[in-house]
Amino acid sequence: MTVVVVLLAIAVGVLALLVFGLLRTHAEILRALDRAGISLDDEEAAGSSAGVVPDRSQAGASTSPAGARDLVGTVPAGGPTKIAVTGVAHFTLLAFLSAGCRTCKRFWEAFASPDLELPGGDTRLVIVGQDPAHDSESAMAELVPPGVKAVLSSAAWEDYDVPGSPYFALVDGSDGRVVGAGSALRWEQLRDLLQQALDDAGLSARSGPPQPRASARHSGRSRELRADAALRSSGIGPGHPSLYGGRSDSNRENGADSAEAGD
């Protein structure tokens, strides 16, 4: 009987050690995922904290909770960079995203759309990832849409107290403060929450209505269309003498005939 009791005690001790080891390994895995901004249940995590909290604190030093900091880090698959979000005349939407976050996928797709409308009349989008030691730099480089600024900076995640991805902060560059910060499940929800934060802060009149983000491939064509419209409104169309140094159509034709005769 004594032998049986001893064997049972040994077995219980071994099982206790195994369970302790498994729990410790599980905790280490969870901490690693948390540092990478990856949640095992993105829907529940984002849903429980969805919303943008307006910051009504007075503007002050960047060390205050409402203070914003410029971004210093590296470009995905590039070199060092610094992006100013304070001391500028526009708003900046900071999108803290990760390559492996499922909820982030919706925002990657939304930010790639040329019809994306950012809250405010003059708002710039900047995607902020973590240092290459905490996230895949090559994956981030592939996910960043063309024409959108991006920086890898774990220091920025600490400066803005980012609990995990996706997370967003709207910065008023004129006074260097965070207008609102929080998370959401999809872009449409976030856009409405950010607009509400602007309304609550009394900045809607200055920011103006949401404006579409001009993509790199559309900006040149847009300038051409605006230039053509301005010329037409002034009565200048194709063949107008002012487009050819004041020469008329007949003069241009005579000039061309003279050139052919000279040949």
Coordinates of N, CA and C in Angstrom, one line a residue, residues 1 30 51 59 71 83 89 109-110 118 122 130 150 152 176 180 206 209 223 230 243 256:
M1 N 0.8 -1.2 0.0 CA 0.0 0.0 0.0 C 0.9 1.3 0.0
L30 N 1.8 33.9 -26.0 CA 0.9 35.0 -26.0 C 1.6 36.3 -25.8
G51 N -13.9 52.1 -31.1 CA -14.3 53.4 -30.8 C -13.1 54.3 -30.8
A59 N -3.3 71.7 -25.7 CA -2.0 71.3 -26.4 C -0.9 71.7 -25.5
L71 N 7.4 60.9 -36.2 CA 7.8 59.5 -36.4 C 9.2 59.4 -36.9
I83 N 9.1 61.4 -40.3 CA 7.9 61.9 -40.8 C 7.3 62.9 -39.8
A89 N 0.5 72.1 -41.2 CA -0.8 72.7 -41.3 C -1.9 71.8 -41.6
E109 N -6.9 46.8 -47.5 CA -7.6 46.8 -48.7 C -8.3 48.2 -48.8
A110 N -8.8 48.8 -47.8 CA -9.4 50.1 -47.8 C -8.4 51.2 -48.2
L118 N -10.6 60.4 -46.6 CA -10.0 60.6 -45.2 C -10.8 61.6 -44.5
D122 N -8.0 68.2 -45.2 CA -6.6 68.0 -45.6 C -5.9 67.1 -44.6
Q130 N 5.7 48.0 -36.8 CA 6.7 47.8 -35.7 C 8.1 47.5 -36.4
A150 N 4.8 55.1 -45.2 CA 4.8 54.1 -44.2 C 6.2 54.2 -43.5
L152 N 8.4 52.0 -40.2 CA 8.5 50.9 -39.2 C 9.2 51.5 -37.9
G176 N -0.1 70.1 -32.6 CA 0.6 69.0 -32.1 C -0.1 68.1 -31.1
G180 N -8.1 62.3 -31.6 CA -8.8 61.1 -31.2 C -8.0 59.9 -31.5
R206 N -12.7 73.9 -39.5 CA -11.3 74.1 -40.1 C -10.9 72.9 -41.0
P209 N -15.0 69.0 -45.2 CA -15.6 67.7 -45.4 C -14.5 66.7 -45.8
R223 N -4.6 67.0 -62.7 CA -4.0 68.4 -63.0 C -4.3 68.8 -64.4
A230 N -9.7 75.3 -66.9 CA -9.4 76.7 -66.8 C -9.2 77.4 -68.1
L243 N -1.7 79.8 -77.8 CA -1.0 78.6 -77.6 C 0.2 78.4 -78.5
A256 N 4.8 76.2 -92.1 CA 5.1 74.9 -92.5 C 5.4 74.7 -93.9

